[in-house]
Amino acid sequence: MASTNVRVCVCGDSQSGKSSIVASLVKDVFITNKIQHVLPQITLPPTISTPDNVTTNIIDTSALPQERDELRKELRKTSVILLVYSDHYSYERVALFWMPYFRSLGVNVPVILCANKSDLSKNTGTSQIVEDEMLPVMAEFKEIDSCIRVSAREHHNINEAFFLCQKAVTHPIAPLFDSKELSLKPAAISALGRIFFLCDKDQDGLLNDDEVRAFQLKVFEKKLSDDEIAHIKQSVMERTLDASEVEGIDEAGFLRLNTMFVEKGRHETLWMILRKFQYADSLNLREDYLHPKFDVPQHTSAELSPAGYRFFVDLFLRSDKDSDGGLNDEELTALFAPTPGLPSSWIESDFPNCTVRTDSGHVTLQGWLAQWSMTTFEEPKTTLEYLAHLGFETSERGGTTTALKVTKAHKRRKRPGRVERNVFLCHVLGASHTGKSSLLSAFLNRPFNPTYHPTIRPRIAINSVELHGGKQCYLILKELGELESAVLENQAKLDACDLLCYTYDSSDPDSFSHIERLRLKYPQLDHLPSVYAALKADQDKAVQRTEVQPDQYTADLRMPAPLHLAESAAYPSQAFPKQDEVPTDRGPLYLALGATVCAAAAIAIVWKRTT
């Protein structure tokens, strides 16, 4: 609940017994002596008997015209209105004056309709009063949340009346249930659909007995016996002819069960479920749950923690219904059902084409983890948001933030050093027709495509690579397209980059000169670790029309010679750098850049010059 304070404004005609009701609540008996016209504000401290242990302020009001300004002031501050009537005249005034008056003030709070002095009409049953008087008014004015019949003299239903006021604020029915259609509202159905998805651990579309027990324990902290589970399933089956309910409760049955709670006036049960699953009164996930505080200081980056990787591995395995090692479109749609859909950054990066897929085009577990590694590296807040939607849970303090970790600070320096990081970003630079896109395809183990397609928008490839010693890291290759100049001029973008891969077409004599011009135009690039790659090495090697040939150029920079890659191989596993061109001393740590292609050393990347 957003507020811990409930403000009750008691309204109604003069002589309807408003002040007597308030006095009867406070004194627990009827006050026979004459009491003042308007009682002062009463504050009820949080107790076990109040919903969610809220503080309740009760404000008595006057119906006299000369005190209308004070009434307006109180109505605009109130959380709920207790509207009291006691006879036919004051009842008629509910529809003719009071409800239109509330609307004219723009007061949009729940109203509890209270029929006082029930002791004066003992010959008329409560059910008849409700049917003849209350239900017609409730049908006309949807603001009326509920109704109750009380007697201040006999102290009948006094506590219950204020309990209804508290419950109307702490557990409002309006966002949940359409009283006209007698059905749950779309927002409530959507929220309960997500809750069902999260509780259906085996993703078979049914809540089995163990899953029902786990749900009960999570929400109500109470264990269910076999008889109680059987009773719940029987209650659901009474409303359906679906035989599948015998094995478990499906989503439709789960919705019916919660609809029954509301129809029986137990909508606080539904709110307990929603709030346990982090929903706010708006039926959206709580903002502090979706976007918890998570700072990534300068010179550091965010990565998935072991708990985060475990969560996404389990999610993939549960969602791979056909166990073919890939998530097809239907499986992805089902997996992202409790979320807003694919992250916008995934759509922009052309997921799943930007990561590892099966031959059928379905993302593999390797590609799935690589994609989330990239998302966490570039947009940790997006990962946190989706962890919340997908139901990441932990007993540790910190909630979803425990699925992420912040790397140690790292600054570039000239002498080599080792960094404890698992995700790296590499910008692939070079002239048009160099073969940059083919390099990215090779990195994802895709067959060579001889058709040339110019890169307009940035293109990304993300995959895992194995370093010497068996450590696995994730490498993001980014071809910048027409945004190359904008990125290279943006120091913040360069600071986020770990490595530059300068590429040239070894069969084109004019290709290497583009790299020289690029480095002259953007001298800030000299501060980034870099590697040089000669592509199209399967074709005849051309002498470059530059003052210094590439091998000498890199030697003058005291860097390894360009790695020669044959990107026209049918499968990139054949595109290994030539052995005699691999430098004898690889320096501190090189991250294999080519594809699985370079499973042993294919482009040798990331010179880790960081602390």
XYZ file of C-alpha atoms in Angstrom:
611
model
C 0.000 0.000 0.000
C 1.328 3.432 -0.967
C 0.061 5.206 2.174
C 0.232 4.210 5.848
C -2.419 6.728 6.830
C -6.176 6.403 6.248
C -8.249 9.572 6.575
C -11.998 8.931 7.061
C -14.406 11.804 6.505
C -17.810 11.128 8.133
C -20.546 12.932 6.153
C -24.322 13.014 6.055
C -27.343 15.079 6.958
C -27.819 16.642 10.362
C -29.409 14.331 12.938
C -28.356 11.208 11.011
C -26.118 10.187 13.920
C -22.643 10.889 12.525
C -21.162 12.104 15.800
C -22.868 9.310 17.739
C -21.212 6.729 15.494
C -17.782 8.260 16.096
C -18.399 8.524 19.851
C -19.667 4.944 19.994
C -16.470 3.771 18.294
C -14.238 5.633 20.732
C -16.145 4.847 23.946
C -17.277 1.389 22.842
C -20.761 2.253 24.183
C -23.556 4.628 23.202
C -23.277 8.075 24.782
C -26.690 8.993 26.226
C -25.678 12.526 27.213
C -25.814 15.254 24.629
C -22.546 15.451 22.723
C -21.076 18.407 20.850
C -22.268 19.173 17.347
C -18.991 18.192 15.665
C -16.439 16.037 17.436
C -12.711 16.822 17.165
C -10.496 14.644 14.982
C -9.938 11.129 16.326
C -6.696 9.217 15.616
C -6.624 5.445 15.881
C -3.054 4.106 16.131
C -2.008 1.007 14.176
C -3.274 -2.180 15.786
C -3.534 -5.805 14.818
C -7.189 -5.288 13.955
C -6.545 -2.736 11.211
C -5.579 -3.760 7.686
C -1.847 -3.438 7.063
C -1.437 -1.777 10.503
C -2.333 1.703 9.268
C -3.001 4.826 11.284
C -6.615 5.971 10.927
C -7.753 9.587 11.289
C -11.529 10.083 11.675
C -12.959 13.518 10.894
C -16.492 14.368 11.938
C -18.198 17.013 9.759
C -21.200 19.307 9.801
C -23.897 19.463 7.123
C -24.816 23.084 7.931
C -24.535 25.431 4.916
C -22.444 27.945 6.896
C -19.815 25.263 7.503
C -19.657 24.090 3.891
C -16.183 25.589 3.314
C -14.716 23.463 6.099
C -16.494 20.410 4.680
C -15.027 21.042 1.232
C -11.558 21.385 2.724
C -11.842 18.065 4.568
C -13.306 16.216 1.586
C -10.365 17.214 -0.597
C -7.938 15.729 1.954
C -9.811 12.526 2.714
C -8.923 8.940 1.743
C -12.454 7.552 2.129
C -15.941 8.876 2.907
C -18.357 7.288 5.410
C -21.724 8.587 4.168
C -24.392 8.221 6.871
C -28.187 8.286 6.521
C -30.861 7.258 9.035
C -34.344 7.812 7.585
C -36.163 8.136 4.266
C -35.386 11.843 3.875
C -31.678 11.488 4.522
C -31.646 8.382 2.281
C -33.148 10.354 -0.625
C -30.503 13.030 -0.092
C -27.732 10.480 -0.749
C -28.581 10.372 -4.459
C -30.032 13.862 -4.795
C -27.375 15.874 -2.966
C -24.416 14.085 -1.414
C -23.096 11.950 -4.264
C -23.496 14.723 -6.891
C -21.821 17.119 -4.436
C -18.787 14.849 -4.060
C -18.530 14.616 -7.837
C -18.787 18.386 -8.250
C -15.741 18.775 -6.002
C -13.755 16.270 -8.068
C -13.382 14.024 -5.054
C -12.464 10.582 -6.379
C -12.279 8.378 -3.277
C -14.288 5.320 -2.208
C -17.565 5.910 -0.382
C -18.962 3.570 2.295
C -22.749 3.878 2.529
C -23.878 3.571 6.154
C -27.511 3.110 7.259
C -27.608 4.207 10.910
C -30.257 3.717 13.621
C -31.035 0.139 12.585
C -32.467 -0.305 16.108
C -35.468 1.830 15.064
C -36.489 -0.535 12.260
C -36.061 -4.004 13.741
C -39.052 -5.274 11.805
C -37.173 -4.773 8.534
C -34.437 -7.276 7.786
C -30.953 -6.230 6.709
C -31.200 -8.138 3.415
C -34.365 -6.232 2.516
C -32.736 -2.889 3.381
C -29.746 -3.754 1.241
C -31.911 -4.819 -1.699
C -34.449 -1.988 -1.509
C -32.228 0.941 -0.496
C -28.528 0.304 -0.898
C -28.110 -1.703 -4.089
C -30.022 0.781 -6.293
C -27.789 3.643 -5.109
C -24.650 1.537 -5.510
C -25.689 0.682 -9.066
C -26.081 4.397 -9.856
C -22.868 5.577 -8.197
C -19.826 3.390 -8.780
C -17.882 5.382 -6.178
C -19.803 3.533 -3.461
C -17.461 0.731 -2.509
C -19.664 -1.118 -0.031
C -22.566 -0.643 2.366
C -23.346 -1.502 5.968
C -26.214 -1.188 8.435
C -25.294 0.022 11.948
C -26.731 1.211 15.222
C -24.785 3.645 17.373
C -27.215 3.093 20.277
C -26.682 -0.683 20.312
C -23.062 -0.444 19.200
C -23.983 -2.705 16.292
C -21.480 -2.962 13.400
C -19.693 0.242 14.469
C -16.210 -1.265 14.385
C -17.106 -3.066 11.164
C -18.103 0.203 9.489
C -14.701 1.757 10.080
C -12.994 -1.492 9.138
C -14.734 -1.211 5.762
C -13.426 2.345 5.465
C -9.900 1.181 6.166
C -10.205 -1.743 3.779
C -11.562 0.472 0.999
C -8.245 2.322 1.083
C -5.809 -0.466 1.869
C -7.545 -3.090 -0.295
C -9.637 -1.187 -2.864
C -11.985 -3.242 -5.007
C -12.334 -0.701 -7.825
C -9.007 -1.502 -9.550
C -9.743 -5.234 -9.390
C -13.365 -5.851 -10.240
C -15.927 -4.511 -12.687
C -19.153 -4.629 -10.683
C -21.205 -4.008 -13.818
C -19.685 -6.855 -15.818
C -19.126 -8.961 -12.681
C -15.618 -9.836 -13.807
C -11.994 -9.023 -13.026
C -10.634 -5.971 -14.782
C -7.988 -6.377 -17.530
C -5.157 -5.017 -15.355
C -5.968 -7.529 -12.611
C -6.161 -10.375 -15.141
C -2.780 -9.362 -16.556
C -1.175 -9.246 -13.096
C -2.634 -12.609 -12.090
C -1.500 -14.083 -15.413
C 2.071 -13.091 -14.598
C 1.742 -14.533 -11.083
C 0.475 -17.817 -12.526
C 3.438 -17.904 -14.931
C 5.909 -17.384 -12.090
C 4.297 -20.060 -9.907
C 4.143 -22.606 -12.730
C 7.745 -23.668 -12.182
C 7.722 -26.546 -14.666
C 5.941 -24.419 -17.290
C 3.396 -27.114 -18.119
C 0.430 -24.738 -17.949
C -0.875 -26.235 -14.696
C -0.264 -25.601 -11.010
C 0.350 -29.020 -9.525
C -0.032 -29.752 -5.820
C 3.566 -28.845 -4.993
C 3.274 -25.544 -6.856
C -0.004 -24.727 -5.065
C 1.675 -25.465 -1.721
C 4.641 -23.227 -2.620
C 2.253 -20.437 -3.666
C 0.284 -20.709 -0.399
C 3.458 -20.681 1.679
C 4.899 -17.677 -0.171
C 1.767 -15.529 0.042
C 0.092 -16.579 3.297
C 3.018 -18.254 5.096
C 0.807 -21.250 5.729
C 1.143 -24.867 4.670
C -1.742 -26.628 2.957
C -2.806 -30.188 3.690
C -3.803 -32.615 0.942
C -7.467 -32.214 1.928
C -7.246 -28.429 1.663
C -5.668 -28.650 -1.792
C -8.377 -31.075 -2.886
C -11.025 -28.634 -1.602
C -9.455 -25.744 -3.554
C -9.392 -27.814 -6.751
C -12.969 -28.926 -6.165
C -14.081 -25.287 -5.732
C -12.494 -24.406 -9.045
C -13.924 -27.436 -10.824
C -17.451 -26.578 -9.715
C -17.253 -23.651 -12.128
C -15.834 -25.557 -15.059
C -16.242 -28.757 -16.975
C -12.574 -28.850 -17.946
C -11.176 -32.226 -16.969
C -7.636 -30.874 -16.951
C -8.361 -29.398 -13.558
C -8.019 -32.906 -12.114
C -4.261 -32.801 -12.663
C -3.857 -29.222 -11.551
C -5.188 -25.686 -11.789
C -4.734 -24.015 -15.164
C -4.554 -20.253 -15.683
C -8.299 -19.934 -16.294
C -8.965 -21.844 -13.065
C -6.506 -19.637 -11.197
C -8.399 -16.555 -12.404
C -11.733 -18.117 -11.414
C -10.403 -18.859 -7.945
C -9.401 -15.235 -7.436
C -12.694 -14.005 -8.877
C -14.458 -16.072 -6.215
C -12.511 -14.256 -3.493
C -13.743 -10.892 -4.777
C -17.328 -12.053 -5.226
C -17.361 -13.219 -1.599
C -16.113 -9.831 -0.387
C -12.623 -11.155 0.323
C -10.777 -8.922 -2.101
C -8.159 -8.288 0.601
C -7.007 -11.862 -0.155
C -6.381 -10.896 -3.757
C -4.478 -7.802 -2.641
C -2.298 -9.940 -0.374
C -1.388 -12.035 -3.419
C -0.705 -8.999 -5.603
C 1.425 -7.218 -3.014
C 3.443 -10.324 -2.233
C 4.345 -10.337 -5.933
C 5.396 -6.669 -5.722
C 2.320 -4.964 -7.235
C 1.356 -1.423 -6.254
C -2.182 -0.064 -5.943
C -2.043 0.880 -9.637
C -1.615 -2.836 -10.450
C 1.771 -2.073 -11.934
C 4.924 -3.535 -10.433
C 6.326 -1.260 -7.743
C 8.775 1.298 -9.083
C 11.407 0.509 -6.454
C 11.136 -3.171 -7.415
C 11.442 -2.545 -11.152
C 14.197 0.040 -10.840
C 16.144 -0.493 -7.617
C 19.121 1.682 -6.806
C 22.125 0.278 -8.660
C 25.044 2.569 -9.403
C 27.861 1.765 -11.808
C 30.781 4.079 -10.936
C 33.057 5.520 -13.594
C 35.665 3.122 -14.977
C 33.627 0.106 -13.868
C 30.988 -1.975 -15.614
C 28.045 -4.185 -14.688
C 27.947 -7.923 -15.262
C 25.709 -10.812 -14.297
C 26.641 -12.495 -11.040
C 26.660 -16.313 -10.744
C 23.112 -16.077 -9.347
C 22.069 -14.050 -12.395
C 23.552 -16.561 -14.824
C 21.883 -19.427 -12.944
C 18.517 -17.695 -13.192
C 18.751 -17.185 -16.953
C 20.043 -20.734 -17.517
C 17.087 -22.166 -15.567
C 14.670 -19.892 -17.416
C 16.021 -21.058 -20.783
C 15.837 -24.736 -19.883
C 12.263 -24.431 -18.582
C 11.182 -22.561 -21.702
C 12.772 -24.948 -24.207
C 9.667 -27.141 -24.417
C 10.850 -29.304 -27.318
C 14.344 -29.690 -25.842
C 15.986 -28.912 -29.188
C 18.564 -26.571 -27.658
C 16.968 -23.415 -29.045
C 14.065 -21.105 -28.246
C 11.710 -20.785 -31.198
C 9.336 -17.860 -31.691
C 6.517 -19.541 -29.771
C 8.774 -20.398 -26.844
C 10.210 -16.872 -26.757
C 6.719 -15.376 -26.810
C 5.688 -17.565 -23.872
C 8.887 -16.745 -21.966
C 8.399 -12.983 -22.346
C 4.636 -13.138 -21.658
C 4.966 -11.656 -18.120
C 7.119 -8.787 -19.437
C 6.499 -5.790 -21.734
C 8.003 -7.895 -24.553
C 11.508 -8.031 -25.968
C 13.694 -5.176 -24.690
C 13.844 -2.352 -27.238
C 17.636 -2.688 -27.388
C 17.227 -6.328 -28.464
C 14.983 -5.277 -31.318
C 17.478 -2.593 -32.363
C 20.331 -5.118 -32.320
C 18.274 -7.536 -34.475
C 17.952 -10.302 -31.889
C 18.433 -13.260 -32.328
C 20.531 -12.591 -35.433
C 23.107 -10.757 -33.312
C 23.983 -13.818 -31.259
C 24.420 -17.581 -31.524
C 21.522 -19.431 -33.175
C 20.742 -22.943 -34.269
C 20.575 -23.808 -37.983
C 16.836 -23.134 -37.710
C 17.497 -19.583 -36.494
C 16.557 -20.196 -32.849
C 18.665 -18.682 -30.090
C 20.805 -21.214 -28.223
C 21.644 -21.230 -24.529
C 25.073 -19.844 -25.423
C 23.468 -17.040 -27.420
C 20.833 -16.421 -24.715
C 23.478 -15.907 -22.025
C 25.603 -13.815 -24.382
C 22.624 -11.544 -25.119
C 21.902 -10.972 -21.438
C 25.619 -10.397 -20.797
C 25.602 -7.639 -23.407
C 22.366 -6.127 -22.062
C 23.773 -6.042 -18.536
C 27.022 -4.505 -19.760
C 25.288 -1.761 -21.756
C 21.974 -1.323 -19.905
C 22.061 -2.812 -16.389
C 18.775 -1.105 -15.492
C 17.052 -2.982 -18.338
C 18.345 -6.289 -16.990
C 17.103 -5.386 -13.490
C 13.686 -4.485 -14.871
C 13.361 -7.794 -16.708
C 14.634 -9.754 -13.723
C 11.737 -8.236 -11.800
C 9.183 -9.056 -14.499
C 10.501 -12.607 -14.832
C 10.375 -13.233 -11.087
C 13.978 -13.397 -9.913
C 13.921 -14.215 -6.209
C 16.576 -14.432 -3.541
C 16.663 -14.583 0.224
C 19.584 -12.151 0.242
C 19.226 -8.452 0.884
C 19.247 -6.439 -2.308
C 16.583 -8.272 -4.290
C 17.193 -8.296 -8.025
C 20.480 -6.387 -7.650
C 22.082 -9.573 -6.309
C 21.814 -10.956 -9.848
C 24.309 -8.299 -10.967
C 27.759 -7.297 -9.871
C 29.982 -4.288 -10.480
C 33.501 -4.945 -11.713
C 36.547 -3.470 -10.091
C 37.562 -0.023 -11.307
C 39.815 -0.162 -14.330
C 41.794 2.621 -15.969
C 43.848 2.201 -19.062
C 47.564 2.383 -18.639
C 50.572 1.659 -20.806
C 51.895 -1.351 -18.945
C 49.920 -4.578 -19.289
C 47.780 -5.770 -16.430
C 45.063 -8.281 -15.732
C 41.432 -7.378 -15.116
C 38.742 -9.454 -13.483
C 36.023 -8.906 -16.065
C 33.922 -11.167 -18.230
C 32.389 -8.853 -20.846
C 34.295 -6.730 -23.362
C 33.296 -4.326 -26.128
C 35.208 -4.066 -29.392
C 34.556 -1.546 -32.176
C 35.355 -2.960 -35.607
C 36.687 -0.205 -37.878
C 37.700 -0.184 -41.511
C 36.818 1.037 -45.004
C 33.745 -0.092 -46.943
C 34.020 -3.509 -48.636
C 36.689 -4.535 -46.132
C 34.680 -7.529 -44.865
C 33.688 -6.276 -41.415
C 30.173 -7.713 -41.642
C 31.567 -11.068 -42.730
C 33.873 -11.002 -39.719
C 30.884 -10.503 -37.420
C 29.053 -13.356 -39.143
C 32.106 -15.589 -38.745
C 32.214 -14.705 -35.057
C 28.698 -16.173 -34.790
C 29.658 -19.274 -36.766
C 27.565 -18.263 -39.786
C 28.388 -19.388 -43.353
C 30.044 -16.856 -45.648
C 27.655 -14.796 -47.801
C 29.333 -13.421 -50.957
C 26.588 -10.822 -51.524
C 27.640 -7.349 -50.392
C 25.237 -5.466 -48.136
C 26.442 -2.040 -46.931
C 26.069 -1.484 -43.183
C 23.930 1.600 -42.543
C 22.876 1.134 -38.933
C 25.289 -0.238 -36.339
C 25.534 -4.003 -36.334
C 26.362 -6.138 -33.298
C 27.613 -9.665 -32.727
C 27.918 -11.103 -29.216
C 29.394 -14.480 -28.416
C 31.430 -16.242 -25.782
C 35.144 -16.901 -26.284
C 37.501 -19.098 -24.342
C 40.778 -17.628 -23.133
C 43.995 -19.432 -22.415
C 43.510 -21.347 -19.215
C 39.876 -22.167 -20.006
C 38.276 -18.955 -18.713
C 35.169 -17.976 -20.662
C 34.397 -14.367 -21.498
C 31.849 -12.567 -23.640
C 32.918 -10.340 -26.503
C 30.703 -7.728 -28.157
C 31.777 -6.840 -31.705
C 30.182 -3.672 -32.984
C 30.350 -2.432 -36.569
C 29.390 1.235 -36.378
C 28.039 1.850 -39.901
C 27.129 5.442 -40.666
C 27.453 6.354 -36.976
C 31.200 5.717 -37.021
C 32.202 9.393 -37.024
C 29.713 10.275 -34.298
C 30.945 7.450 -32.059
C 34.650 8.184 -32.589
C 34.104 11.855 -31.738
C 32.231 10.952 -28.535
C 34.704 10.462 -25.695
C 32.078 8.803 -23.485
C 31.460 6.184 -26.178
C 35.189 5.576 -26.500
C 35.572 5.256 -22.737
C 33.008 2.433 -22.799
C 35.004 0.610 -25.470
C 37.689 -1.911 -24.476
C 39.318 -2.543 -27.829
C 39.512 -1.345 -31.425
C 39.841 -3.832 -34.255
C 41.278 -2.117 -37.339
C 40.403 -4.155 -40.418
C 41.536 -3.832 -44.039
C 41.107 -5.813 -47.232
C 44.496 -7.427 -47.880
C 43.588 -7.805 -51.577
C 42.722 -4.100 -52.044
C 45.791 -1.813 -52.312
C 43.816 1.236 -51.115
C 42.231 -0.366 -48.053
C 44.908 0.175 -45.374
C 45.177 3.902 -46.070
C 41.716 4.324 -44.508
C 43.136 3.182 -41.157
C 45.977 5.725 -41.374
C 43.538 8.539 -42.148
C 41.255 7.408 -39.334
C 44.028 7.485 -36.735
C 45.210 10.907 -37.918
C 41.693 12.327 -37.787
C 40.944 10.914 -34.340
C 44.190 10.970 -32.319
C 42.229 9.951 -29.198
C 42.082 6.443 -30.657
C 45.755 5.992 -29.791
C 44.778 5.646 -26.127
C 42.699 2.520 -26.785
C 44.077 -1.018 -27.003
C 43.880 -2.161 -30.601
C 44.484 -5.082 -32.908
C 44.939 -5.144 -36.692
C 43.281 -7.729 -38.927
C 43.938 -8.353 -42.635
C 40.729 -9.786 -44.062
C 40.178 -11.705 -47.315
C 43.496 -13.463 -46.796
C 42.293 -16.244 -49.101
C 42.688 -13.844 -52.054
C 45.900 -12.575 -53.639
C 47.714 -10.244 -51.311
C 48.127 -6.700 -52.669
C 50.859 -4.187 -51.883
C 49.198 -1.340 -50.015
C 49.501 2.158 -51.477
C 50.895 3.597 -48.282
C 54.351 4.802 -47.319
C 54.695 1.929 -44.866
C 53.269 -1.546 -45.352
C 50.933 -2.921 -42.624
C 53.523 -5.253 -41.073
C 56.069 -2.462 -40.727
C 53.354 -0.020 -39.621
C 52.388 -2.254 -36.683
C 56.045 -3.021 -35.942
C 56.748 0.710 -35.643
C 53.922 0.834 -33.098
C 55.528 -2.114 -31.301
C 52.411 -4.148 -31.910
C 51.905 -7.641 -33.336
C 51.615 -7.855 -37.120
C 48.096 -7.890 -38.613
C 46.334 -11.218 -38.245
C 45.371 -12.664 -41.617
C 41.882 -14.177 -41.768
C 40.212 -15.977 -44.650
C 36.599 -14.936 -44.190
C 35.300 -16.751 -47.273
C 35.580 -20.185 -45.669
C 32.280 -22.073 -45.734
C 32.459 -22.355 -41.960
C 34.461 -19.993 -39.764
C 36.110 -22.798 -37.835
C 38.501 -22.996 -40.790
C 39.412 -19.322 -40.595
C 42.416 -19.519 -38.294
C 45.298 -17.022 -38.389
C 48.386 -18.378 -40.085
C 50.681 -19.949 -37.528
C 53.835 -18.182 -38.686
C 52.119 -14.842 -38.203
C 51.186 -15.379 -34.588
C 53.582 -13.345 -32.416
C 55.724 -15.404 -30.099
C 55.000 -13.167 -27.128
C 51.263 -12.503 -26.849
C 51.677 -10.115 -23.975
C 49.463 -10.129 -20.935
C 46.066 -11.279 -22.090
C 44.583 -11.470 -25.584
C 40.904 -12.134 -26.035
C 40.122 -14.233 -29.083
C 38.213 -12.014 -31.443
C 37.277 -13.948 -34.504
C 34.535 -16.405 -34.140
C 34.351 -19.587 -32.492
C 36.397 -18.994 -35.518
C 39.282 -18.136 -33.446
C 38.661 -20.638 -30.758
C 42.392 -20.847 -30.317
C 43.439 -17.327 -31.192
C 41.604 -16.017 -34.157
C 41.953 -12.301 -33.827
C 43.620 -12.030 -30.502
C 41.819 -9.380 -28.574
C 41.861 -7.251 -25.602
C 45.106 -6.249 -24.475
C 44.197 -5.749 -20.903
C 45.981 -2.583 -20.032
C 43.749 -1.815 -17.087
C 44.085 -1.845 -13.384
